[in-house]
Each structure stands twice: as C-alpha cells, then as structure tokens.
C-alpha cells in the first residue's frame, strides 16, 4: 500500500500548520499485518515497536523522547541531532507503521487525529515501501537505529 494521510493531518496542513508542528514530539508506531484502508481507520494488528528519540519511552502529551522533524527543501526529515531508535515492545513481524502526533490518539477511527500510515519492508525490497528496516522480525529485545527518514508531498 501507499503512504496514507488522515483527514486530521490534511485539515491541519491545509489550515496553515507546518508538518514539523503537527507531528512535533510524536512517535512512529510499528504494527503487524496489513495497514488499514485509510489513516482515519482504527489501527489494526499488534503494536510491536515504537520509533522514538533515542529509543526512550514515549507518552502522548509529553515532549520526552518525542520525534522532532526538520524541513529540508521539499522534504521533511528526521532531526539528525537526535537519534531515532526503533525499540521492540512485543514479538511479531512488522507490516506497517503509523506516525502519530503528540496529542493523545486512542488509535480508533478519527477524522481529527493527525496520522500518516505506510508500509514496512526489508532494505532489499524493491516494492512500494515507506520504512525500510534490516529485519521485520521484532522482539522486545530489538533495537534498530533509524539513520534517515523523510516525507514529501507527491509527486516526488
């Protein structure tokens, strides 16, 4: 599947709020199975990992260990000053991710929560993948540094 954006994200970005502010101090959830049909839909699969600053524990509403973004021309990239680390929370195979903002998001259907969903695959994959990892097999002991992440509006 392709990258999917929620109604909440589209409303915010078209309303004049910058991406770096919409998702400031958010996190990326890594889940099993296929991604939902839309980013407005409830999260599916099991939450098996999170990508946070330095791999630390993350709680919505707190800036602690939340991700920060920079604008680099027409792209948004991870802030290279702060390492992003995927930390396993359960055992399973990574299938998709959901970027969420720092405001509480219960993962249920929402037309207001800012979200971006995408697929996960191996570094060697040549299909439509948005987050490449060295392994999709995740356990609570998994720790993977994410050296580079970017997002851009199509066409790219």
PDB file of C-alpha atoms in Angstrom, residues 7-150:
ATOM      1  CA  UNK A   7      -8.246  13.781   7.431  1.00  0.00           C
ATOM      2  CA  UNK A   8      -6.870  15.359  10.619  1.00  0.00           C
ATOM      3  CA  UNK A   9      -3.417  15.752   9.038  1.00  0.00           C
ATOM      4  CA  UNK A  10      -4.791  17.130   5.768  1.00  0.00           C
ATOM      5  CA  UNK A  11      -7.019  19.603   7.617  1.00  0.00           C
ATOM      6  CA  UNK A  12      -4.078  20.849   9.714  1.00  0.00           C
ATOM      7  CA  UNK A  13      -1.598  21.136   6.839  1.00  0.00           C
ATOM      8  CA  UNK A  14      -4.115  22.936   4.592  1.00  0.00           C
ATOM      9  CA  UNK A  15      -5.077  25.164   7.519  1.00  0.00           C
ATOM     10  CA  UNK A  16      -1.571  26.541   7.706  1.00  0.00           C
ATOM     11  CA  UNK A  17       0.041  24.403  10.416  1.00  0.00           C
ATOM     12  CA  UNK A  18       3.509  23.174   9.427  1.00  0.00           C
ATOM     13  CA  UNK A  19       4.314  19.443   9.364  1.00  0.00           C
ATOM     14  CA  UNK A  20       7.087  19.971  11.926  1.00  0.00           C
ATOM     15  CA  UNK A  21       4.484  21.394  14.336  1.00  0.00           C
ATOM     16  CA  UNK A  22       1.729  18.858  13.587  1.00  0.00           C
ATOM     17  CA  UNK A  23       3.947  15.886  14.460  1.00  0.00           C
ATOM     18  CA  UNK A  24       6.419  17.556  16.874  1.00  0.00           C
ATOM     19  CA  UNK A  25       7.192  15.161  19.745  1.00  0.00           C
ATOM     20  CA  UNK A  26       5.069  12.394  18.227  1.00  0.00           C
ATOM     21  CA  UNK A  27       6.222   8.840  17.568  1.00  0.00           C
ATOM     22  CA  UNK A  28       6.055   6.129  14.939  1.00  0.00           C
ATOM     23  CA  UNK A  29       4.129   3.004  15.933  1.00  0.00           C
ATOM     24  CA  UNK A  30       5.159  -0.259  14.256  1.00  0.00           C
ATOM     25  CA  UNK A  31       2.383  -2.842  13.858  1.00  0.00           C
ATOM     26  CA  UNK A  32       1.837  -6.320  12.467  1.00  0.00           C
ATOM     27  CA  UNK A  33      -0.289  -7.218   9.458  1.00  0.00           C
ATOM     28  CA  UNK A  34      -1.577  -5.049   6.625  1.00  0.00           C
ATOM     29  CA  UNK A  35      -2.284  -1.367   7.159  1.00  0.00           C
ATOM     30  CA  UNK A  36      -5.879  -0.129   7.315  1.00  0.00           C
ATOM     31  CA  UNK A  37      -7.613   1.153   4.170  1.00  0.00           C
ATOM     32  CA  UNK A  38      -7.307   4.762   5.406  1.00  0.00           C
ATOM     33  CA  UNK A  39      -5.298   6.569   8.079  1.00  0.00           C
ATOM     34  CA  UNK A  40      -8.631   7.642   9.615  1.00  0.00           C
ATOM     35  CA  UNK A  41      -9.442   3.991  10.358  1.00  0.00           C
ATOM     36  CA  UNK A  42      -8.692   2.274  13.650  1.00  0.00           C
ATOM     37  CA  UNK A  43      -5.212   0.815  13.968  1.00  0.00           C
ATOM     38  CA  UNK A  44      -5.011  -2.863  13.057  1.00  0.00           C
ATOM     39  CA  UNK A  45      -2.565  -5.554  14.061  1.00  0.00           C
ATOM     40  CA  UNK A  46      -0.482  -5.663  17.204  1.00  0.00           C
ATOM     41  CA  UNK A  47       1.701  -2.765  18.348  1.00  0.00           C
ATOM     42  CA  UNK A  48       5.142  -4.405  18.431  1.00  0.00           C
ATOM     43  CA  UNK A  49       7.526  -1.419  18.471  1.00  0.00           C
ATOM     44  CA  UNK A  50       7.826   2.345  18.586  1.00  0.00           C
ATOM     45  CA  UNK A  51      10.338   4.665  16.989  1.00  0.00           C
ATOM     46  CA  UNK A  52      11.208   7.455  19.417  1.00  0.00           C
ATOM     47  CA  UNK A  53      14.072   9.829  20.142  1.00  0.00           C
ATOM     48  CA  UNK A  54      16.940   7.754  21.496  1.00  0.00           C
ATOM     49  CA  UNK A  55      14.569   4.767  21.788  1.00  0.00           C
ATOM     50  CA  UNK A  56      13.170   6.110  25.044  1.00  0.00           C
ATOM     51  CA  UNK A  57       9.702   5.573  26.440  1.00  0.00           C
ATOM     52  CA  UNK A  58       7.080   7.845  24.869  1.00  0.00           C
ATOM     53  CA  UNK A  59       3.798   9.172  26.231  1.00  0.00           C
ATOM     54  CA  UNK A  60       1.377  11.348  24.257  1.00  0.00           C
ATOM     55  CA  UNK A  61       1.184  14.858  25.692  1.00  0.00           C
ATOM     56  CA  UNK A  62       4.805  14.882  26.864  1.00  0.00           C
ATOM     57  CA  UNK A  63       7.787  16.065  24.792  1.00  0.00           C
ATOM     58  CA  UNK A  64      10.013  13.416  26.405  1.00  0.00           C
ATOM     59  CA  UNK A  65      11.515  11.143  23.732  1.00  0.00           C
ATOM     60  CA  UNK A  66       9.186  12.518  21.056  1.00  0.00           C
ATOM     61  CA  UNK A  67      10.406  12.821  17.485  1.00  0.00           C
ATOM     62  CA  UNK A  68      11.492  16.131  16.008  1.00  0.00           C
ATOM     63  CA  UNK A  69      11.497  16.973  12.311  1.00  0.00           C
ATOM     64  CA  UNK A  70      13.277  19.455  10.050  1.00  0.00           C
ATOM     65  CA  UNK A  71      12.251  20.846   6.691  1.00  0.00           C
ATOM     66  CA  UNK A  72      14.874  20.154   4.017  1.00  0.00           C
ATOM     67  CA  UNK A  73      13.680  21.860   0.842  1.00  0.00           C
ATOM     68  CA  UNK A  74      10.575  19.993  -0.342  1.00  0.00           C
ATOM     69  CA  UNK A  75      11.070  17.175   2.201  1.00  0.00           C
ATOM     70  CA  UNK A  76      10.624  16.667   5.913  1.00  0.00           C
ATOM     71  CA  UNK A  77      13.489  14.720   7.516  1.00  0.00           C
ATOM     72  CA  UNK A  78      14.370  13.446  10.955  1.00  0.00           C
ATOM     73  CA  UNK A  79      16.437  15.784  13.107  1.00  0.00           C
ATOM     74  CA  UNK A  80      19.985  14.331  12.845  1.00  0.00           C
ATOM     75  CA  UNK A  81      20.966  15.773  16.246  1.00  0.00           C
ATOM     76  CA  UNK A  82      18.704  13.277  17.992  1.00  0.00           C
ATOM     77  CA  UNK A  83      18.963   9.581  17.035  1.00  0.00           C
ATOM     78  CA  UNK A  84      15.714   7.818  16.199  1.00  0.00           C
ATOM     79  CA  UNK A  85      15.615   4.274  17.541  1.00  0.00           C
ATOM     80  CA  UNK A  86      13.068   1.509  16.997  1.00  0.00           C
ATOM     81  CA  UNK A  87      12.564  -0.385  20.264  1.00  0.00           C
ATOM     82  CA  UNK A  88      10.640  -3.637  20.289  1.00  0.00           C
ATOM     83  CA  UNK A  89       7.693  -3.969  22.686  1.00  0.00           C
ATOM     84  CA  UNK A  90       6.300  -7.358  21.599  1.00  0.00           C
ATOM     85  CA  UNK A  91       7.118 -10.219  19.239  1.00  0.00           C
ATOM     86  CA  UNK A  92       5.864 -10.181  15.671  1.00  0.00           C
ATOM     87  CA  UNK A  93       6.556  -9.272  12.058  1.00  0.00           C
ATOM     88  CA  UNK A  94       6.479  -5.589  11.183  1.00  0.00           C
ATOM     89  CA  UNK A  95       3.925  -4.896   8.474  1.00  0.00           C
ATOM     90  CA  UNK A  96       3.085  -1.191   8.645  1.00  0.00           C
ATOM     91  CA  UNK A  97       3.654   1.987  10.633  1.00  0.00           C
ATOM     92  CA  UNK A  98       1.610   4.912  11.879  1.00  0.00           C
ATOM     93  CA  UNK A  99       3.178   8.295  12.597  1.00  0.00           C
ATOM     94  CA  UNK A 100       1.120  10.000  15.295  1.00  0.00           C
ATOM     95  CA  UNK A 101       1.346  13.476  16.767  1.00  0.00           C
ATOM     96  CA  UNK A 102       1.900  14.294  20.408  1.00  0.00           C
ATOM     97  CA  UNK A 103      -1.792  14.801  21.159  1.00  0.00           C
ATOM     98  CA  UNK A 104      -3.469  11.710  22.639  1.00  0.00           C
ATOM     99  CA  UNK A 105      -4.684   9.314  19.923  1.00  0.00           C
ATOM    100  CA  UNK A 106      -6.508   6.192  21.062  1.00  0.00           C
ATOM    101  CA  UNK A 107      -5.947   4.519  17.687  1.00  0.00           C
ATOM    102  CA  UNK A 108      -9.662   4.323  16.933  1.00  0.00           C
ATOM    103  CA  UNK A 109     -11.449   5.805  13.901  1.00  0.00           C
ATOM    104  CA  UNK A 110     -10.850   9.561  13.829  1.00  0.00           C
ATOM    105  CA  UNK A 111     -11.380  12.430  11.420  1.00  0.00           C
ATOM    106  CA  UNK A 112      -9.331  14.791  13.605  1.00  0.00           C
ATOM    107  CA  UNK A 113      -6.189  12.880  14.685  1.00  0.00           C
ATOM    108  CA  UNK A 114      -3.120  13.682  12.558  1.00  0.00           C
ATOM    109  CA  UNK A 115      -1.683  10.409  11.221  1.00  0.00           C
ATOM    110  CA  UNK A 116       0.448   9.101   8.400  1.00  0.00           C
ATOM    111  CA  UNK A 117       0.420   5.365   7.639  1.00  0.00           C
ATOM    112  CA  UNK A 118       2.890   3.444   5.482  1.00  0.00           C
ATOM    113  CA  UNK A 119       4.289   0.021   4.775  1.00  0.00           C
ATOM    114  CA  UNK A 120       7.444  -1.519   6.193  1.00  0.00           C
ATOM    115  CA  UNK A 121       9.847  -3.801   4.381  1.00  0.00           C
ATOM    116  CA  UNK A 122      13.401  -5.035   4.248  1.00  0.00           C
ATOM    117  CA  UNK A 123      16.299  -2.934   2.994  1.00  0.00           C
ATOM    118  CA  UNK A 124      16.483  -5.271  -0.028  1.00  0.00           C
ATOM    119  CA  UNK A 125      12.807  -4.833  -1.012  1.00  0.00           C
ATOM    120  CA  UNK A 126      12.050  -3.132  -4.313  1.00  0.00           C
ATOM    121  CA  UNK A 127       8.299  -2.740  -3.813  1.00  0.00           C
ATOM    122  CA  UNK A 128       6.331   0.293  -2.581  1.00  0.00           C
ATOM    123  CA  UNK A 129       7.816   0.549   0.923  1.00  0.00           C
ATOM    124  CA  UNK A 130       7.968   3.694   3.055  1.00  0.00           C
ATOM    125  CA  UNK A 131      10.075   2.450   6.003  1.00  0.00           C
ATOM    126  CA  UNK A 132      12.995   0.155   5.257  1.00  0.00           C
ATOM    127  CA  UNK A 133      14.437  -1.948   8.096  1.00  0.00           C
ATOM    128  CA  UNK A 134      17.259  -4.530   8.252  1.00  0.00           C
ATOM    129  CA  UNK A 135      14.741  -7.018   9.698  1.00  0.00           C
ATOM    130  CA  UNK A 136      10.970  -7.147  10.053  1.00  0.00           C
ATOM    131  CA  UNK A 137      11.175  -9.744  12.829  1.00  0.00           C
ATOM    132  CA  UNK A 138      10.691  -7.772  16.034  1.00  0.00           C
ATOM    133  CA  UNK A 139      11.046  -8.916  19.653  1.00  0.00           C
ATOM    134  CA  UNK A 140      11.139  -6.955  22.904  1.00  0.00           C
ATOM    135  CA  UNK A 141      14.950  -7.119  22.624  1.00  0.00           C
ATOM    136  CA  UNK A 142      15.001  -5.438  19.170  1.00  0.00           C
ATOM    137  CA  UNK A 143      16.779  -2.084  18.943  1.00  0.00           C
ATOM    138  CA  UNK A 144      17.369  -0.547  15.489  1.00  0.00           C
ATOM    139  CA  UNK A 145      18.799   2.909  14.813  1.00  0.00           C
ATOM    140  CA  UNK A 146      16.840   4.642  12.039  1.00  0.00           C
ATOM    141  CA  UNK A 147      19.558   6.705  10.340  1.00  0.00           C
ATOM    142  CA  UNK A 148      17.376   8.580   7.870  1.00  0.00           C
ATOM    143  CA  UNK A 149      13.664   9.203   7.448  1.00  0.00           C
ATOM    144  CA  UNK A 150      11.881  11.535   5.080  1.00  0.00           C
TER     145      UNK A 150
END
